[in-house]
JSON list of C-alpha atoms in Angstrom, two decimals:
[
{"chain": "A", "resi": 1, "resn": "MET", "atom": "CA", "xyz": [-58.26, -11.58, 59.15]},
{"chain": "A", "resi": 2, "resn": "PRO", "atom": "CA", "xyz": [-60.94, -8.84, 60.61]},
{"chain": "A", "resi": 3, "resn": "ILE", "atom": "CA", "xyz": [-62.25, -10.26, 63.98]},
{"chain": "A", "resi": 4, "resn": "PHE", "atom": "CA", "xyz": [-65.75, -9.46, 62.74]},
{"chain": "A", "resi": 5, "resn": "ASP", "atom": "CA", "xyz": [-65.40, -12.11, 60.28]},
{"chain": "A", "resi": 6, "resn": "PRO", "atom": "CA", "xyz": [-67.65, -14.89, 60.88]},
{"chain": "A", "resi": 7, "resn": "ARG", "atom": "CA", "xyz": [-65.38, -17.81, 60.56]},
{"chain": "A", "resi": 8, "resn": "THR", "atom": "CA", "xyz": [-62.72, -15.96, 63.16]},
{"chain": "A", "resi": 9, "resn": "ILE", "atom": "CA", "xyz": [-65.85, -15.92, 65.37]},
{"chain": "A", "resi": 10, "resn": "LEU", "atom": "CA", "xyz": [-67.10, -19.28, 64.91]},
{"chain": "A", "resi": 11, "resn": "GLY", "atom": "CA", "xyz": [-63.67, -20.54, 65.27]},
{"chain": "A", "resi": 12, "resn": "GLN", "atom": "CA", "xyz": [-63.03, -18.43, 68.76]},
{"chain": "A", "resi": 13, "resn": "THR", "atom": "CA", "xyz": [-66.20, -19.98, 69.89]},
{"chain": "A", "resi": 14, "resn": "ILE", "atom": "CA", "xyz": [-65.08, -23.54, 69.09]},
{"chain": "A", "resi": 15, "resn": "ARG", "atom": "CA", "xyz": [-61.43, -23.11, 70.73]},
{"chain": "A", "resi": 16, "resn": "ARG", "atom": "CA", "xyz": [-62.75, -21.91, 73.77]},
{"chain": "A", "resi": 17, "resn": "THR", "atom": "CA", "xyz": [-65.57, -24.34, 74.46]},
{"chain": "A", "resi": 18, "resn": "ARG", "atom": "CA", "xyz": [-63.27, -26.87, 73.51]},
{"chain": "A", "resi": 19, "resn": "GLU", "atom": "CA", "xyz": [-60.20, -25.60, 76.10]},
{"chain": "A", "resi": 20, "resn": "ARG", "atom": "CA", "xyz": [-63.18, -25.18, 78.56]},
{"chain": "A", "resi": 21, "resn": "SER", "atom": "CA", "xyz": [-64.23, -29.17, 78.09]},
{"chain": "A", "resi": 22, "resn": "GLN", "atom": "CA", "xyz": [-60.19, -29.75, 78.30]},
{"chain": "A", "resi": 23, "resn": "MET", "atom": "CA", "xyz": [-60.40, -31.52, 75.00]},
{"chain": "A", "resi": 24, "resn": "SER", "atom": "CA", "xyz": [-57.20, -31.07, 72.73]},
{"chain": "A", "resi": 25, "resn": "GLN", "atom": "CA", "xyz": [-57.88, -30.41, 69.04]},
{"chain": "A", "resi": 26, "resn": "GLU", "atom": "CA", "xyz": [-56.72, -34.02, 68.34]},
{"chain": "A", "resi": 27, "resn": "ALA", "atom": "CA", "xyz": [-59.31, -35.25, 70.84]},
{"chain": "A", "resi": 28, "resn": "LEU", "atom": "CA", "xyz": [-62.12, -33.22, 69.34]},
{"chain": "A", "resi": 29, "resn": "ALA", "atom": "CA", "xyz": [-60.96, -34.08, 65.77]},
{"chain": "A", "resi": 30, "resn": "GLU", "atom": "CA", "xyz": [-61.17, -37.92, 66.20]},
{"chain": "A", "resi": 31, "resn": "VAL", "atom": "CA", "xyz": [-64.48, -37.58, 68.20]},
{"chain": "A", "resi": 32, "resn": "CYS", "atom": "CA", "xyz": [-66.26, -35.66, 65.01]},
{"chain": "A", "resi": 33, "resn": "GLY", "atom": "CA", "xyz": [-64.21, -37.75, 62.33]},
{"chain": "A", "resi": 34, "resn": "LEU", "atom": "CA", "xyz": [-61.98, -34.83, 61.33]},
{"chain": "A", "resi": 35, "resn": "HIS", "atom": "CA", "xyz": [-58.60, -34.08, 61.05]},
{"chain": "A", "resi": 36, "resn": "ARG", "atom": "CA", "xyz": [-56.72, -32.34, 63.72]},
{"chain": "A", "resi": 37, "resn": "THR", "atom": "CA", "xyz": [-54.90, -29.94, 61.12]},
{"chain": "A", "resi": 38, "resn": "TYR", "atom": "CA", "xyz": [-58.41, -29.06, 59.83]},
{"chain": "A", "resi": 39, "resn": "ILE", "atom": "CA", "xyz": [-59.60, -28.46, 63.36]},
{"chain": "A", "resi": 40, "resn": "GLY", "atom": "CA", "xyz": [-57.05, -26.13, 63.87]},
{"chain": "A", "resi": 41, "resn": "SER", "atom": "CA", "xyz": [-57.82, -24.38, 60.68]},
{"chain": "A", "resi": 42, "resn": "VAL", "atom": "CA", "xyz": [-61.26, -23.68, 61.88]},
{"chain": "A", "resi": 43, "resn": "GLU", "atom": "CA", "xyz": [-60.30, -22.42, 65.22]},
{"chain": "A", "resi": 44, "resn": "ARG", "atom": "CA", "xyz": [-57.84, -20.08, 63.35]},
{"chain": "A", "resi": 45, "resn": "GLY", "atom": "CA", "xyz": [-60.65, -18.61, 60.90]},
{"chain": "A", "resi": 46, "resn": "GLU", "atom": "CA", "xyz": [-59.42, -20.40, 57.77]},
{"chain": "A", "resi": 47, "resn": "ARG", "atom": "CA", "xyz": [-62.05, -22.52, 56.58]},
{"chain": "A", "resi": 48, "resn": "ASN", "atom": "CA", "xyz": [-65.69, -21.78, 55.74]},
{"chain": "A", "resi": 49, "resn": "LEU", "atom": "CA", "xyz": [-67.40, -24.70, 57.50]},
{"chain": "A", "resi": 50, "resn": "SER", "atom": "CA", "xyz": [-69.99, -26.84, 56.04]},
{"chain": "A", "resi": 51, "resn": "LEU", "atom": "CA", "xyz": [-73.33, -27.44, 57.80]},
{"chain": "A", "resi": 52, "resn": "LEU", "atom": "CA", "xyz": [-72.48, -30.75, 58.14]},
{"chain": "A", "resi": 53, "resn": "ASN", "atom": "CA", "xyz": [-69.19, -30.09, 60.18]},
{"chain": "A", "resi": 54, "resn": "ILE", "atom": "CA", "xyz": [-70.50, -27.75, 62.14]},
{"chain": "A", "resi": 55, "resn": "VAL", "atom": "CA", "xyz": [-73.08, -29.95, 63.47]},
{"chain": "A", "resi": 56, "resn": "ALA", "atom": "CA", "xyz": [-70.46, -32.72, 64.11]},
{"chain": "A", "resi": 57, "resn": "ILE", "atom": "CA", "xyz": [-68.21, -30.13, 66.21]},
{"chain": "A", "resi": 58, "resn": "ALA", "atom": "CA", "xyz": [-71.17, -28.70, 68.10]},
{"chain": "A", "resi": 59, "resn": "HIS", "atom": "CA", "xyz": [-72.44, -32.38, 68.78]},
{"chain": "A", "resi": 60, "resn": "SER", "atom": "CA", "xyz": [-68.90, -33.67, 69.95]},
{"chain": "A", "resi": 61, "resn": "LEU", "atom": "CA", "xyz": [-68.52, -30.67, 72.03]},
{"chain": "A", "resi": 62, "resn": "GLY", "atom": "CA", "xyz": [-71.84, -31.55, 73.69]},
{"chain": "A", "resi": 63, "resn": "LEU", "atom": "CA", "xyz": [-73.51, -28.50, 72.15]},
{"chain": "A", "resi": 64, "resn": "LYS", "atom": "CA", "xyz": [-76.32, -27.68, 69.94]},
{"chain": "A", "resi": 65, "resn": "PRO", "atom": "CA", "xyz": [-75.22, -26.34, 66.30]},
{"chain": "A", "resi": 66, "resn": "TYR", "atom": "CA", "xyz": [-77.10, -22.46, 67.24]},
{"chain": "A", "resi": 67, "resn": "GLU", "atom": "CA", "xyz": [-74.88, -22.30, 70.39]},
{"chain": "A", "resi": 68, "resn": "LEU", "atom": "CA", "xyz": [-71.94, -22.33, 68.30]},
{"chain": "A", "resi": 69, "resn": "LEU", "atom": "CA", "xyz": [-73.31, -19.60, 66.00]},
{"chain": "A", "resi": 70, "resn": "LYS", "atom": "CA", "xyz": [-74.96, -17.43, 68.12]},
{"chain": "A", "resi": 71, "resn": "GLU", "atom": "CA", "xyz": [-72.05, -14.95, 68.50]},
{"chain": "A", "resi": 72, "resn": "ILE", "atom": "CA", "xyz": [-71.99, -14.36, 65.11]},
{"chain": "A", "resi": 73, "resn": "ALA", "atom": "CA", "xyz": [-74.57, -10.98, 64.71]}
]
């Protein structure tokens, strides 16, 4: 999948933010009510997230949703 794919960019942003927060995929999944394997596939850019999941992940990371999306041009 190309690096300019929005799913890849979003996944990388989520992974970077999660790692900076010293949070595991499992911990993030638990906080936002999603499955750990789903979070992994999001971070790899394999998922096209719904708005509700973007909001849930952002809030679980202490961000506003637009902060996860701002790197997508």
